[in-house]
Amino acid sequence: MSRVYNFSAGPAVLPEEVLREAQSGMLDYNGCGMSVMEMSHRSAAFDGIIKEAEADLRDLMEIPDNYHVLFLQGGATQQFAAIPMNLMRNGKADYIVSGSWSKKAFKEAKLYGDAACVASSEDENFSYVPDVDGLAFRPDADYVYICQNETIYGTRYPKLPDTGDIPLVSDVSSMFLSEPLDVSDYGLIYGGVQKNVGPAGVVIVIVRDDLVREDVNPQTPTIMRYITQAQAGSLSNTPPCWGIYVCGLVFKWLKGLGGLGAMQRINEEKAAILYDFLDQSSLFTGTARKDCRSLMNVPFVTRDAELDALFVAEAKDHRIESIKGHRSVGGMRASIYNAMPKEGVEALVEFMAAFEKAHS
C-alpha cells in the first residue's frame, strides 16, 4: 500500500527516510542486539543517542552555550504550568493571546500568579496576531509569553515583541525547526515535537542558564523543575527514549538537506503553492489574515458546511488524509510541515481545483 498525503496537525507526517531508518534499527540498534525501545536510558548506547541528538540540535539552531537543552515528557501542555512554576519569581507574567494554545497557557498561569493578558485577537476568532508594536509590559513581569505559531488558526507572528530586559517565552511547537530562529532573542523556547520534529511523547525546552534556578515556586514538583533535569542531562527520570532517538534522526535529516535556511526555502515554496491558489479561488477562502499567515498550518473554508464535509470525504479518494479543520474554525486545515513533500501540496491543490470546478 502506498503512503497517503497526511495533512494532520499532529501527530503528523515524518520523513519517509527517517521512518525507514528507525524501522531498520527496531530489532537491533547499531549492532547492540536490542532495540532503542528496550535499552536502559543509563546505558552507553543511549548516552550516545541523547548526546548526539543534543549536539545536532545545537548545531542546527546555533544554540548559544549559555542555554540548556532539555528533552522532557508531558508535552507542550505540561509547560503551561512548568513555565510559571519555574519562572514566576516576582509572581507576575504578561501574555499575548493569539489563539487557543496561548489562551490555555494564560489560563494555567493564572493558577500560579498574576498573569495579565496584554493583547488578544479573540475579537476576530484569532484570525490575526495582535500588533506587538508599542505594547506596554509591566517592568516587574518575570516573562512575556507568546505562542509563535497557532496551529488551529494558522497564524504566525510576523515579528517578535520588544520585551527589553524581560525574558521572552515562546511556544514554537508547530513551527519547530521549520526556519532559522535567533535563540538569543528568547529566554525560553519550547515545543512538543509531534507536529514537526518527531513522534508524540517528547517536548524540547531550550532555556537560558540564568532562568534555571533553585528558587522556584515551592509547590513545583521536583520532576518539573528545570534545574532537576538540567543537572541530570534530561535523565532525572526515564525519558521518552524512542522519541528522542527519532528526533535525532530528524535532526540529521535536516542537516542533510542543508539546515534550517534550506528548510525555510522549501517550506515557503510549498506554502506559496497553496496560498496562491486560495487567493484566486472563487470557492475556497483562507481564514487567516494575509500578514499573519503560517507556513505550517493553512485553514480554509468554502463557507458551506455541507460542501466542506463533502470535500473532506472525497479527499480520501485522492490519498489526502486528515484534512478536516478544527471545530474552532471549521472547514479544512492543511498542515504542511517539514516532512510534507511538495508533491503532496500539489496533489491537494489539484484536487481543490477539480472540486471547485465541479461545485462552482
Coordinates of C-alpha atoms in Angstrom, one line a residue:
M1 CA 0.0 0.0 0.0
S2 CA 1.4 3.4 -0.9
R3 CA 1.6 6.1 1.7
V4 CA -1.1 8.8 1.8
Y5 CA -0.5 12.6 2.0
N6 CA -1.0 13.1 5.7
F7 CA -2.1 16.7 6.5
S8 CA -2.7 16.0 10.2
A9 CA -1.8 18.8 12.6
G10 CA -0.2 16.3 15.0
P11 CA 0.9 13.7 15.4
A12 CA 2.0 14.4 12.0
V13 CA 3.9 13.3 8.9
L14 CA 7.6 12.2 9.4
P15 CA 10.2 12.0 6.7
E16 CA 10.0 8.6 5.0
E17 CA 13.7 8.0 5.1
V18 CA 13.7 8.7 8.9
L19 CA 10.9 6.1 9.3
R20 CA 12.8 3.5 7.3
E21 CA 16.0 4.1 9.3
A22 CA 14.0 3.8 12.5
Q23 CA 12.4 0.6 11.2
S24 CA 15.8 -0.9 10.3
G25 CA 17.0 -0.4 13.9
M26 CA 13.8 -1.6 15.6
L27 CA 15.2 -5.0 16.4
D28 CA 18.9 -4.3 16.6
Y29 CA 20.2 -0.8 17.1
N30 CA 23.7 -0.3 15.8
G31 CA 24.7 -3.9 16.4
C32 CA 24.0 -3.8 20.2
G33 CA 21.5 -6.7 19.9
M34 CA 18.4 -4.8 21.2
S35 CA 16.0 -2.0 20.2
V36 CA 16.2 1.5 21.5
M37 CA 12.8 0.8 23.0
E38 CA 14.5 -1.9 25.2
M39 CA 17.7 -0.4 26.2
S40 CA 18.4 1.3 29.6
H41 CA 18.4 5.1 29.5
R42 CA 21.6 4.7 31.6
S43 CA 23.3 2.6 29.0
A44 CA 26.3 3.8 27.0
A45 CA 24.3 3.3 23.8
F46 CA 21.5 5.6 24.8
D47 CA 24.0 8.1 26.3
G48 CA 25.4 8.3 22.8
I49 CA 22.0 8.8 21.3
I50 CA 20.8 11.6 23.5
K51 CA 24.2 13.5 23.5
E52 CA 24.4 13.3 19.7
A53 CA 20.8 14.5 19.3
E54 CA 21.5 17.5 21.5
A55 CA 24.7 18.3 19.6
D56 CA 22.9 18.1 16.3
L57 CA 20.1 20.3 17.6
R58 CA 22.6 22.9 18.9
D59 CA 24.3 22.9 15.5
L60 CA 21.0 23.2 13.6
M61 CA 19.7 26.1 15.7
E62 CA 23.1 27.7 16.6
I63 CA 22.1 27.5 20.2
P64 CA 24.4 29.6 22.4
D65 CA 26.4 27.8 25.1
N66 CA 24.5 29.7 27.9
Y67 CA 21.3 27.7 27.1
H68 CA 20.3 24.3 28.3
V69 CA 18.6 21.8 26.0
L70 CA 16.1 19.6 27.9
F71 CA 14.3 16.6 26.4
L72 CA 11.2 16.2 28.6
Q73 CA 7.9 14.4 28.8
G74 CA 4.4 15.8 29.4
G75 CA 4.0 17.5 26.1
A76 CA 3.8 21.2 25.5
T77 CA 0.7 21.4 27.7
Q78 CA 2.7 20.5 30.8
Q79 CA 4.9 23.5 30.1
F80 CA 1.8 25.7 30.6
A81 CA 2.3 25.0 34.3
A82 CA 6.0 24.4 34.4
I83 CA 6.9 27.8 33.0
P84 CA 5.1 29.9 35.6
M85 CA 6.2 27.5 38.4
N86 CA 9.9 27.9 37.3
L87 CA 10.0 31.5 36.1
M88 CA 7.4 33.5 38.2
R89 CA 9.8 34.8 40.8
N90 CA 8.0 38.2 41.2
G91 CA 4.7 36.4 40.7
K92 CA 3.9 38.3 37.5
A93 CA 3.8 37.4 33.8
D94 CA 2.4 39.1 30.7
Y95 CA 0.7 37.0 28.0
I96 CA -0.2 37.9 24.4
V97 CA -3.2 35.7 23.5
S98 CA -3.3 34.9 19.8
G99 CA -5.2 31.6 19.7
S100 CA -6.4 28.5 21.7
W101 CA -2.9 27.4 22.9
S102 CA -1.8 30.8 24.2
K103 CA -5.2 31.2 25.8
K104 CA -4.9 27.9 27.6
A105 CA -1.4 28.7 28.7
F106 CA -2.6 32.1 30.1
K107 CA -5.4 30.4 32.0
E108 CA -3.0 27.9 33.5
A109 CA -0.5 30.7 34.5
K110 CA -3.2 32.4 36.5
L111 CA -3.2 29.5 38.9
Y112 CA 0.3 30.3 39.9
G113 CA 0.5 34.1 40.0
D114 CA -0.6 37.4 38.5
A115 CA -0.8 36.6 34.8
A116 CA -2.0 39.6 32.7
C117 CA -3.3 39.5 29.1
V118 CA -1.7 42.5 27.4
A119 CA -3.2 41.9 24.0
S120 CA -5.6 39.5 22.3
S121 CA -7.0 38.7 18.9
E122 CA -10.0 36.8 20.2
D123 CA -12.3 39.6 18.9
E124 CA -12.0 38.1 15.4
N125 CA -11.8 34.5 16.3
F126 CA -8.0 34.6 16.4
S127 CA -7.7 35.2 12.6
Y128 CA -4.7 37.5 13.2
V129 CA -1.9 38.1 15.6
P130 CA -2.1 41.2 17.8
D131 CA 0.1 44.1 16.8
V132 CA 3.1 44.0 19.1
D133 CA 4.5 47.4 18.3
G134 CA 4.3 49.7 21.3
L135 CA 2.9 47.1 23.6
A136 CA 3.5 48.0 27.3
F137 CA 4.7 45.3 29.5
R138 CA 4.9 45.5 33.3
P139 CA 8.5 46.3 34.2
D140 CA 8.5 43.7 37.0
A141 CA 7.0 41.0 34.9
D142 CA 9.0 37.8 35.1
Y143 CA 8.5 37.0 31.4
V144 CA 6.4 37.7 28.4
Y145 CA 4.7 34.7 26.8
I146 CA 3.6 34.1 23.2
C147 CA 2.6 31.1 21.0
Q148 CA 4.6 32.0 17.9
N149 CA 2.6 29.8 15.5
E150 CA -1.0 29.0 16.4
T151 CA -1.8 25.5 14.9
I152 CA -5.6 25.8 14.9
Y153 CA -5.9 29.2 13.4
G154 CA -2.9 29.1 11.0
T155 CA -1.3 32.4 12.2
R156 CA 2.3 33.2 12.9
Y157 CA 3.9 36.3 14.4
P158 CA 5.3 38.4 11.6
K159 CA 7.7 40.0 14.2
L160 CA 8.6 39.4 17.8
P161 CA 7.5 41.8 20.6
D162 CA 10.2 44.0 22.0
T163 CA 10.3 42.9 25.6
G164 CA 13.5 44.8 26.6
D165 CA 15.2 43.0 29.6
I166 CA 12.1 40.9 30.3
P167 CA 12.7 37.3 29.1
L168 CA 10.5 36.3 26.1
V169 CA 9.0 32.8 26.3
S170 CA 7.7 31.2 23.1
D171 CA 5.8 28.1 22.3
V172 CA 7.1 27.1 18.8
S173 CA 5.6 23.6 18.7
S174 CA 4.0 23.8 15.2
M175 CA 6.9 25.7 13.6
F176 CA 9.8 24.0 15.4
L177 CA 12.8 23.6 13.0
S178 CA 10.8 24.9 10.1
E179 CA 13.1 28.0 9.7
P180 CA 16.0 29.7 11.5
L181 CA 15.4 31.4 14.8
D182 CA 17.8 33.5 16.8
V183 CA 17.7 31.7 20.1
S184 CA 19.3 34.7 21.9
D185 CA 16.1 36.6 21.3
Y186 CA 14.3 34.4 23.8
G187 CA 14.7 33.4 27.5
L188 CA 13.0 30.1 26.8
I189 CA 11.7 28.3 23.7
Y190 CA 9.8 25.1 23.8
G191 CA 7.9 22.8 21.6
G192 CA 6.0 19.5 21.5
V193 CA 7.8 17.5 18.8
Q194 CA 4.8 15.6 17.4
K195 CA 3.9 18.3 14.9
N196 CA 7.2 18.9 13.1
V197 CA 10.1 17.0 14.7
G198 CA 9.3 13.5 15.9
P199 CA 6.7 11.2 17.4
A200 CA 4.4 12.2 20.2
G201 CA 5.8 12.0 23.7
V202 CA 8.7 14.5 23.8
V203 CA 8.8 18.2 24.5
I204 CA 12.0 20.1 24.0
V205 CA 12.8 23.1 26.2
I206 CA 15.6 25.4 25.4
V207 CA 16.2 27.7 28.3
R208 CA 18.8 30.3 29.2
D209 CA 21.1 29.5 32.1
D210 CA 20.0 32.4 34.4
L211 CA 16.4 31.1 34.3
V212 CA 17.4 27.7 35.6
R213 CA 17.5 28.2 39.3
E214 CA 16.7 26.7 42.7
D215 CA 14.3 29.4 43.9
V216 CA 11.2 28.3 42.1
N217 CA 7.6 28.1 43.3
P218 CA 7.9 25.7 46.3
Q219 CA 4.9 23.7 45.1
T220 CA 6.7 22.8 41.9
P221 CA 7.1 19.0 41.6
T222 CA 10.8 18.0 41.7
I223 CA 10.5 16.4 38.2
M224 CA 9.1 19.7 36.8
R225 CA 11.9 21.8 38.0
Y226 CA 14.2 22.8 35.1
I227 CA 17.2 22.6 37.4
T228 CA 16.4 19.0 38.2
Q229 CA 16.5 18.0 34.6
A230 CA 19.4 20.3 33.6
Q231 CA 21.7 18.9 36.3
A232 CA 20.8 15.4 35.2
G233 CA 21.2 15.9 31.5
S234 CA 17.4 15.2 30.9
L235 CA 17.9 11.8 32.7
S236 CA 16.4 12.5 36.1
N237 CA 13.7 10.0 35.3
T238 CA 13.3 7.6 32.4
P239 CA 13.0 9.8 29.3
P240 CA 11.0 9.0 26.2
C241 CA 13.9 7.2 24.7
W242 CA 12.4 6.1 21.4
G243 CA 11.0 9.5 20.7
I244 CA 14.4 11.2 21.4
Y245 CA 16.1 8.7 19.1
V246 CA 13.7 9.5 16.2
C247 CA 14.1 13.3 16.9
G248 CA 17.8 12.7 16.5
L249 CA 17.2 11.1 13.1
V250 CA 15.1 14.1 12.0
F251 CA 17.9 16.4 13.1
K252 CA 20.3 14.6 10.9
W253 CA 17.8 14.6 8.0
L254 CA 17.5 18.4 8.3
K255 CA 21.3 18.8 8.3
G256 CA 21.4 16.6 5.2
L257 CA 19.0 19.0 3.5
G258 CA 21.3 21.9 4.2
G259 CA 20.0 23.1 7.6
L260 CA 17.1 25.4 8.6
G261 CA 17.7 28.0 6.0
A262 CA 17.2 25.4 3.2
M263 CA 14.2 24.0 5.0
Q264 CA 12.7 27.5 5.2
R265 CA 13.1 28.0 1.4
I266 CA 11.4 24.6 0.8
N267 CA 8.5 25.5 3.2
E268 CA 8.0 28.9 1.6
E269 CA 7.7 27.3 -1.8
K270 CA 5.2 24.7 -0.6
A271 CA 3.1 27.3 1.2
A272 CA 3.1 29.6 -1.8
I273 CA 1.5 26.9 -4.0
L274 CA -1.4 26.6 -1.6
Y275 CA -1.8 30.3 -0.7
D276 CA -1.6 31.4 -4.4
F277 CA -4.4 29.0 -5.2
L278 CA -6.6 30.2 -2.3
D279 CA -6.0 33.8 -3.2
Q280 CA -7.5 33.3 -6.7
S281 CA -10.1 30.7 -5.8
S282 CA -13.8 31.5 -6.2
L283 CA -14.9 28.7 -3.8
F284 CA -12.2 28.4 -1.1
T285 CA -11.1 31.1 1.3
G286 CA -8.2 31.2 3.7
T287 CA -9.3 32.2 7.2
A288 CA -6.0 33.8 8.5
R289 CA -5.2 37.4 7.7
K290 CA -2.6 37.6 5.0
D291 CA 0.0 39.4 7.0
C292 CA 0.0 36.7 9.7
R293 CA -0.2 33.5 7.7
S294 CA 1.6 30.5 8.9
L295 CA 3.9 28.5 6.7
M296 CA 2.9 25.3 8.6
N297 CA -0.9 25.3 9.1
V298 CA -3.3 26.6 6.4
P299 CA -7.0 26.6 7.4
F300 CA -9.6 27.3 4.7
V301 CA -13.3 27.1 4.1
T302 CA -16.0 27.1 1.4
R303 CA -18.4 28.8 3.7
D304 CA -20.8 26.0 3.2
A305 CA -20.6 23.3 6.0
E306 CA -22.1 20.6 3.8
L307 CA -19.7 21.3 1.0
D308 CA -16.8 21.3 3.5
A309 CA -17.8 17.9 4.7
L310 CA -18.1 16.6 1.1
F311 CA -14.6 17.9 0.3
V312 CA -13.1 16.1 3.3
A313 CA -14.9 12.9 2.4
E314 CA -13.9 13.0 -1.3
A315 CA -10.3 13.9 -0.5
K316 CA -9.7 10.4 0.8
D317 CA -10.2 9.1 -2.7
H318 CA -7.2 11.2 -3.7
R319 CA -4.9 9.9 -0.9
I320 CA -5.5 13.1 1.1
E321 CA -5.9 12.4 4.8
S322 CA -6.6 14.4 8.0
I323 CA -7.6 17.5 6.1
K324 CA -10.7 18.3 8.3
G325 CA -10.4 21.6 10.1
H326 CA -10.5 22.2 13.8
R327 CA -14.0 22.8 15.2
S328 CA -13.0 26.3 16.3
V329 CA -12.6 27.3 12.6
G330 CA -14.5 24.6 10.7
G331 CA -13.8 23.8 7.1
M332 CA -10.4 22.3 6.3
R333 CA -6.8 22.6 7.5
A334 CA -3.7 21.6 5.7
S335 CA -0.7 21.2 8.0
I336 CA 2.3 21.3 5.6
Y337 CA 5.1 20.5 8.0
N338 CA 8.7 19.9 7.0
A339 CA 8.2 16.3 6.0
M340 CA 5.2 17.0 3.7
P341 CA 6.6 16.7 0.2
K342 CA 5.9 19.4 -2.4
E343 CA 4.0 16.7 -4.4
G344 CA 1.5 16.4 -1.5
V345 CA 0.7 20.1 -1.6
E346 CA 0.4 20.0 -5.4
A347 CA -1.9 17.0 -5.2
L348 CA -4.1 18.9 -2.7
V349 CA -4.3 22.0 -4.9
E350 CA -5.1 19.8 -8.0
F351 CA -8.0 18.2 -6.1
M352 CA -9.2 21.6 -4.8
A353 CA -9.2 22.9 -8.4
A354 CA -11.2 19.9 -9.6
F355 CA -13.6 20.2 -6.7
E356 CA -14.1 23.9 -7.3
K357 CA -14.9 23.3 -11.0
A358 CA -17.4 20.6 -10.1
H359 CA -19.2 22.7 -7.5
S360 CA -18.9 26.3 -8.8

